[in-house]
Short mmCIF file of C-alpha atoms and ligand atoms in Angstrom, two decimals:
data_model
loop_
_atom_site.label_atom_id
_atom_site.label_comp_id
_atom_site.label_asym_id
_atom_site.label_seq_id
_atom_site.Cartn_x
_atom_site.Cartn_y
_atom_site.Cartn_z
CA UNK F 133 9.66 162.09 10.91
CA UNK F 134 11.01 160.06 13.79
CA UNK F 135 12.21 157.43 11.35
CA UNK F 136 14.36 159.95 9.49
CA UNK F 137 15.58 161.55 12.69
CA UNK F 138 16.97 158.26 13.99
CA UNK F 139 18.36 157.63 10.58
CA UNK F 140 20.41 160.81 10.68
CA UNK F 141 21.59 160.28 14.24
CA UNK F 142 22.63 156.77 13.37
CA UNK F 143 24.63 158.00 10.42
CA UNK F 144 26.80 160.07 12.72
CA UNK F 145 28.00 157.31 15.00
CA UNK F 146 28.38 153.63 14.55
CA UNK F 147 24.95 152.40 15.45
CA UNK F 148 24.77 149.20 17.47
CA UNK F 149 21.20 147.88 17.55
CA UNK F 150 19.79 147.60 21.05
CA UNK F 151 17.87 144.81 22.68
CA UNK F 152 14.06 145.17 22.48
CA UNK F 153 13.59 146.19 26.12
CA UNK F 154 15.90 149.20 25.67
CA UNK F 155 14.31 150.74 22.60
CA UNK F 156 12.86 154.24 22.88
CA UNK F 157 9.60 155.18 21.22
CA UNK F 158 11.13 156.21 17.92
CA UNK F 159 13.23 153.06 17.80
CA UNK F 160 10.18 150.89 18.44
CA UNK F 161 8.47 152.60 15.53
CA UNK F 162 11.49 151.98 13.35
CA UNK F 163 11.60 148.33 14.40
CA UNK F 164 7.92 147.97 13.49
CA UNK F 165 8.71 149.25 10.02
CA UNK F 166 11.49 146.74 9.60
CA UNK F 167 9.18 143.93 10.66
CA UNK F 168 6.51 145.03 8.19
CA UNK F 169 9.06 145.25 5.42
CA UNK F 170 10.53 141.84 6.33
CA UNK F 171 7.04 140.35 6.12
CA UNK F 172 6.48 141.83 2.65
CA UNK F 173 9.88 140.64 1.44
CA UNK F 174 9.27 137.09 2.69
CA UNK F 175 5.80 137.10 1.20
CA UNK F 176 7.14 138.14 -2.19
CA UNK F 177 10.15 135.81 -2.23
CA UNK F 178 8.31 132.67 -1.13
CA UNK F 179 5.51 133.30 -3.64
CA UNK F 180 8.01 133.93 -6.37
CA UNK F 181 9.95 130.69 -5.76
CA UNK F 182 6.74 128.68 -5.37
CA UNK F 183 5.36 130.04 -8.62
CA UNK F 184 8.61 128.95 -10.28
CA UNK F 185 7.89 125.39 -9.11
CA UNK F 186 10.44 125.22 -6.31
CA UNK F 187 9.68 122.88 -3.38
CA UNK F 188 9.80 124.55 0.04
CA UNK F 189 11.82 122.52 2.55
CA UNK F 190 12.21 123.13 6.28
CA UNK F 191 15.63 123.69 7.83
CA UNK F 192 17.75 121.49 10.09
CA UNK F 193 19.65 122.95 13.03
CA UNK F 194 22.05 120.22 14.25
CA UNK F 195 24.00 117.87 11.98
CA UNK F 196 27.20 115.88 11.92
CA UNK F 197 27.88 117.56 8.61
CA UNK F 198 27.52 121.22 7.71
CA UNK F 199 29.19 123.84 5.51
CA UNK F 200 32.93 123.87 6.34
CA UNK F 201 33.05 127.61 5.49
CA UNK F 202 36.65 126.93 4.65
CA UNK F 203 38.64 128.00 2.77
CA UNK F 204 36.70 131.22 2.33
CA UNK F 205 38.56 134.55 2.25
CA UNK F 206 35.45 136.34 3.56
CA UNK F 207 34.76 134.11 6.56
CA UNK F 208 35.78 135.20 10.04
CA UNK F 209 34.40 132.61 12.39
CA UNK F 210 35.48 132.83 16.03
CA UNK F 211 34.04 129.49 17.03
CA UNK F 212 32.18 126.57 15.51
CA UNK F 213 29.41 125.48 17.83
CA UNK F 214 29.63 121.81 18.63
CA UNK F 215 27.47 119.92 21.04
CA UNK F 216 26.28 116.39 21.72
CA UNK F 217 22.95 114.95 20.79
CA UNK F 218 22.52 111.33 21.96
CA UNK F 219 26.26 111.11 22.63
CA UNK F 220 26.89 112.09 19.02
CA UNK F 221 28.88 115.18 18.17
CA UNK F 222 26.95 117.64 16.01
CA UNK F 223 27.40 121.18 14.77
CA UNK F 224 24.88 123.94 14.36
CA UNK F 225 24.09 124.81 10.76
CA UNK F 226 26.66 127.09 9.12
CA UNK F 227 24.71 126.80 5.89
CA UNK F 228 22.49 124.12 4.42
CA UNK F 229 24.66 123.62 1.36
CA UNK F 230 25.31 119.90 1.93
CA UNK F 231 21.66 119.11 2.68
CA UNK F 232 20.64 121.20 -0.30
CA UNK F 233 22.91 119.28 -2.71
CA UNK F 234 21.68 115.94 -1.39
CA UNK F 235 18.01 116.97 -1.49
CA UNK F 236 18.35 118.38 -4.99
CA UNK F 237 20.00 115.17 -6.22
CA UNK F 238 17.55 112.75 -4.64
CA UNK F 239 14.20 114.44 -4.11
CA UNK F 240 13.52 117.85 -5.56
CA UNK F 241 14.80 119.25 -8.82
CA UNK F 242 14.21 122.77 -7.55
CA UNK F 243 14.09 123.59 -3.88
CA UNK F 244 14.47 126.35 -1.40
CA UNK F 245 14.74 126.52 2.35
CA UNK F 246 14.79 129.46 4.72
CA UNK F 247 17.33 128.36 7.26
CA UNK F 248 18.98 129.89 10.29
CA UNK F 249 22.76 129.99 9.93
CA UNK F 250 24.93 130.29 13.04
CA UNK F 251 28.22 131.99 12.31
CA UNK F 252 29.96 133.23 15.42
CA UNK F 253 31.69 136.14 13.73
CA UNK F 254 34.71 137.74 15.36
CA UNK F 255 33.47 140.43 17.76
CA UNK F 256 35.28 143.25 15.90
CA UNK F 257 32.60 142.77 13.29
CA UNK F 258 29.96 144.32 15.60
CA UNK F 259 30.42 147.71 14.00
CA UNK F 260 30.74 146.74 10.34
CA UNK F 261 26.96 147.03 10.27
CA UNK F 262 26.99 144.04 7.97
CA UNK F 263 27.45 141.02 10.24
CA UNK F 264 25.21 139.11 12.61
CA UNK F 265 26.17 135.98 14.52
CA UNK F 266 22.89 134.36 13.57
CA UNK F 267 20.98 135.11 10.38
CA UNK F 268 18.61 133.53 7.90
CA UNK F 269 19.37 132.49 4.42
CA UNK F 270 16.99 131.75 1.60
CA UNK F 271 19.01 128.93 0.12
CA UNK F 272 17.93 127.49 -3.20
CA UNK F 273 19.23 124.90 -5.63
CA UNK F 274 18.34 123.98 -9.23
CA UNK F 275 19.20 120.63 -10.79
CA UNK F 276 20.90 120.75 -14.22
CA UNK F 277 21.02 124.53 -14.07
CA UNK F 278 24.04 126.57 -15.12
CA UNK F 279 25.36 129.49 -13.13
CA UNK F 280 23.86 131.77 -15.78
CA UNK F 281 20.42 130.23 -15.10
CA UNK F 282 20.76 131.02 -11.39
CA UNK F 283 22.00 134.52 -12.04
CA UNK F 284 19.08 135.18 -14.36
CA UNK F 285 16.62 133.81 -11.80
CA UNK F 286 18.07 136.10 -9.12
CA UNK F 287 17.96 139.10 -11.45
CA UNK F 288 14.30 138.44 -12.24
CA UNK F 289 13.34 137.87 -8.62
CA UNK F 290 15.15 140.98 -7.35
CA UNK F 291 13.82 143.15 -10.17
CA UNK F 292 10.33 141.97 -9.23
CA UNK F 293 11.00 142.52 -5.53
CA UNK F 294 12.27 146.06 -6.07
CA UNK F 295 9.13 146.89 -8.00
CA UNK F 296 6.89 145.19 -5.46
CA UNK F 297 8.29 147.00 -2.44
CA UNK F 298 8.42 150.25 -4.46
CA UNK F 299 4.69 149.93 -5.17
CA UNK F 300 3.57 148.58 -1.81
CA UNK F 301 6.01 149.74 0.82
CA UNK F 302 7.14 153.26 0.02
CA UNK F 303 6.28 154.39 3.56
CA UNK F 304 8.67 151.76 4.97
CA UNK F 305 11.69 152.78 2.95
CA UNK F 306 14.26 155.55 3.19
CA UNK F 307 13.60 158.03 0.35
CA UNK F 308 17.07 157.80 -1.23
CA UNK F 309 16.85 154.05 -1.32
CA UNK F 310 13.35 154.28 -2.74
CA UNK F 311 14.68 156.19 -5.75
CA UNK F 312 17.57 153.76 -6.20
CA UNK F 313 15.22 150.76 -6.16
CA UNK F 314 13.45 152.08 -9.25
CA UNK F 315 16.72 151.54 -11.06
CA UNK F 316 17.09 147.89 -10.10
CA UNK F 317 16.69 145.95 -13.29
CA UNK F 318 18.54 142.87 -14.59
CA UNK F 319 20.85 141.91 -16.14
CA UNK F 320 23.33 143.11 -13.55
CA UNK F 321 26.90 143.96 -14.47
CA UNK F 322 29.49 141.20 -13.94
CA UNK F 323 32.99 141.80 -12.56
CA UNK F 324 35.81 139.33 -12.13
CA UNK F 325 37.34 139.12 -8.67
CA UNK F 326 40.88 139.09 -10.12
CA UNK F 327 40.14 142.37 -11.85
CA UNK F 328 38.73 143.88 -8.65
CA UNK F 329 41.84 142.88 -6.71
CA UNK F 330 44.10 144.48 -9.31
CA UNK F 331 41.91 147.58 -9.51
CA UNK F 332 41.14 148.20 -5.81
CA UNK F 333 43.60 146.00 -3.94
CA UNK F 334 42.85 143.43 -1.27
CA UNK F 335 40.11 145.49 0.38
CA UNK F 336 38.06 145.62 -2.84
CA UNK F 337 35.07 144.33 -0.86
CA UNK F 338 34.91 147.63 1.01
CA UNK F 339 35.56 149.82 -2.03
CA UNK F 340 33.18 148.18 -4.49
CA UNK F 341 29.87 148.97 -2.69
CA UNK F 342 30.85 152.65 -2.58
CA UNK F 343 31.52 152.71 -6.32
CA UNK F 344 28.37 151.08 -7.63
CA UNK F 345 24.85 152.42 -8.14
CA UNK F 346 23.18 149.08 -8.90
CA UNK F 347 23.71 145.46 -7.86
CA UNK F 348 26.85 143.91 -9.38
CA UNK F 349 27.89 140.27 -9.75
CA UNK F 350 31.38 139.30 -8.67
CA UNK F 351 32.55 136.03 -10.21
CA UNK F 352 35.50 133.66 -9.97
CA UNK F 353 36.03 133.53 -6.20
CA UNK F 354 38.32 130.82 -4.76
CA UNK F 355 36.55 129.14 -1.79
CA UNK F 356 34.94 125.90 -0.50
CA UNK F 357 35.13 122.51 -2.24
CA UNK F 358 31.48 122.53 -3.33
CA UNK F 359 31.83 125.49 -5.74
CA UNK F 360 32.94 124.45 -9.23
CA UNK F 361 36.59 125.00 -10.08
CA UNK F 362 38.06 124.40 -13.52
CA UNK F 363 41.36 122.67 -12.72
CA UNK F 364 42.76 123.53 -16.15
CA UNK F 365 42.13 127.26 -16.20
CA UNK F 366 42.04 127.79 -12.43
CA UNK F 367 38.73 129.66 -12.79
CA UNK F 368 35.84 129.22 -10.38
CA UNK F 369 32.29 129.10 -11.71
CA UNK F 370 30.70 130.95 -8.83
CA UNK F 371 29.24 134.33 -8.02
CA UNK F 372 28.40 136.78 -5.25
CA UNK F 373 25.96 139.66 -5.56
CA UNK F 374 27.03 143.07 -4.20
CA UNK F 375 24.61 145.91 -3.54
CA UNK F 376 25.44 149.63 -3.39
CA UNK F 377 26.54 151.10 -0.06
CA UNK F 378 26.52 147.77 1.81
CA UNK F 379 28.20 144.77 0.20
CA UNK F 380 27.48 141.12 -0.45
CA UNK F 381 23.92 139.82 -0.09
CA UNK F 382 24.15 136.50 -1.94
CA UNK F 383 26.66 133.73 -2.69
CA UNK F 384 26.28 130.83 -5.02
CA UNK F 385 27.85 128.56 -7.57
CA UNK F 386 27.63 125.75 -10.02
CA UNK F 387 28.47 122.68 -7.93
CA UNK F 388 31.13 120.06 -8.05
CA UNK F 389 29.58 116.61 -8.47
CA UNK F 390 32.50 114.38 -9.54
CA UNK F 391 33.92 112.15 -6.83
CA UNK F 392 37.62 112.44 -7.72
CA UNK F 393 37.46 116.20 -7.89
CA UNK F 394 35.62 116.60 -4.61
CA UNK F 395 38.09 114.29 -2.85
CA UNK F 396 41.08 116.10 -4.38
CA UNK F 397 39.74 119.46 -3.20
CA UNK F 398 38.93 118.20 0.30
CA UNK F 399 42.43 116.79 0.65
CA UNK F 400 44.01 119.96 -0.68
CA UNK F 401 41.97 122.14 1.73
CA UNK F 402 42.35 119.89 4.80
CA UNK F 403 38.62 119.15 5.03
CA UNK F 404 37.69 116.09 7.11
CA UNK F 405 36.25 113.65 4.57
CA UNK F 406 34.55 111.59 7.29
CA UNK F 407 32.15 114.52 7.89
CA UNK F 408 30.91 114.33 4.30
CA UNK F 409 30.55 110.59 3.74
CA UNK F 410 26.94 110.80 2.49
CA UNK F 411 27.84 113.40 -0.11
CA UNK F 412 30.95 111.46 -1.10
CA UNK F 413 29.09 108.17 -1.43
CA UNK F 414 26.44 109.77 -3.62
CA UNK F 415 29.07 111.23 -5.89
CA UNK F 416 31.04 107.98 -6.03
CA UNK F 417 27.85 106.16 -7.04
CA UNK F 418 27.08 108.76 -9.72
CA UNK F 419 24.00 109.91 -7.80
CA UNK F 420 25.10 113.43 -7.00
CA UNK F 421 23.49 115.51 -9.72
CA UNK F 422 24.75 118.54 -11.55
CA UNK F 423 23.20 121.65 -10.03
CA UNK F 424 23.68 125.32 -9.34
CA UNK F 425 22.22 127.46 -6.61
CA UNK F 426 22.68 130.32 -4.20
CA UNK F 427 21.86 131.59 -0.75
CA UNK F 428 20.32 135.02 -0.18
CA UNK F 429 20.96 136.62 3.19
CA UNK F 430 17.45 137.71 4.14
CA UNK F 431 18.41 140.28 6.77
CA UNK F 432 21.02 141.77 4.41
CA UNK F 433 18.48 141.97 1.62
CA UNK F 434 16.07 143.82 3.91
CA UNK F 435 18.87 146.08 5.15
CA UNK F 436 19.63 147.14 1.59
CA UNK F 437 15.96 147.71 0.76
CA UNK F 438 15.18 149.61 3.95
CA UNK F 439 18.37 151.64 4.10
CA UNK F 440 19.04 150.42 7.65
CA UNK F 441 22.31 151.30 9.34
CA UNK F 442 23.03 147.89 10.73
CA UNK F 443 21.89 144.50 9.53
CA UNK F 444 20.83 143.58 13.08
CA UNK F 445 18.27 146.41 13.02
CA UNK F 446 16.21 144.21 10.72
CA UNK F 447 16.19 141.48 13.37
CA UNK F 448 13.57 141.82 16.07
CA UNK F 449 16.08 140.19 18.45
CA UNK F 450 19.48 141.49 17.28
CA UNK F 451 22.42 139.09 16.92
CA UNK F 452 25.24 141.63 16.99
CA UNK F 453 28.71 140.01 16.92
CA UNK F 454 30.15 139.99 20.45
CA UNK F 455 26.90 141.06 22.16
CA UNK F 456 24.51 138.51 23.58
CA UNK F 457 21.22 140.00 24.78
CA UNK F 458 18.77 138.11 26.98
CA UNK F 459 16.32 137.60 24.10
N1 LIG M 779 24.47 128.41 1.26
C1 LIG M 779 25.69 128.70 0.58
C2 LIG M 779 26.63 129.44 1.48
O1 LIG M 779 26.24 129.91 2.51
C3 LIG M 779 25.43 129.54 -0.60
C4 LIG M 779 25.43 128.70 -1.80
O2 LIG M 779 26.52 128.49 -2.33
O3 LIG M 779 24.36 128.27 -2.19
O4 LIG M 779 27.77 129.55 1.14
MG1 MG M 780 29.56 129.37 0.47
#
């Protein structure tokens, strides 16, 4: 009752999740439901990846090298957090992509890590309902896999997850979403970004979620050096997954591994090569392996499944762009 009531009120105005100490009784109840659902989602996902023989790695927070998040048409970072550790300049993790590629090449053919990503989004993004300045990603990587292998893995995992939460967590989910989840079944439709731009214009990212009833892959997205680009055709072998009503919940790609190509892309994009010397040395020595992978935004995934109004509702301690609470 209370759950639905808040739901309706929230639909009317742009809902900005409050800090824990300011929640009323109904909001506390709603938060409890999100926590229960988050627990079930993490339980399912970690079991699923473990049963597929992935190694579970722990995250790092500070490094000299992290995801440049550039060039990326979707990124809107206000500030990159830099600090000193032992008089050495480090950045907080923007994503574990570089560590993931190194670990997958040297240690673990299949791996995943649930890592906090710090992306200080521009404050206007507070009310998109889809951005948080700190979130967690289930980042995974598969050696020798193609992008099709990753897409199939994601389709299987999400089909299983939709069924699992449908069976176990009906009382935690908005009823409309509950019906839609029954329809989640791979393979998901694939759309080319060029086609979406010509069809819907530059704001296709806002239009697409309103048009679709099931998750949809978007492929061929120009962005960071680590995603595979075919220099002859100009096509990118990468993919994002979009879910109805909300938007993107996952990004991934087949990776670049050839030294000359990586260097050429870094120079073209103005990326500081000295921040990626480990990756570059591995590729120069032929030790960077072919792989593909992806990162799933956990809070976004739970937002979609729960029918929440704002991604930060799924966080016990909300990280709303532009708003810093005490906890
Ligand atoms: N972790 C990557 C990112 O945040 C996703 C991936 O390409 O695996 O962009
Ligand atoms: Mg990326």
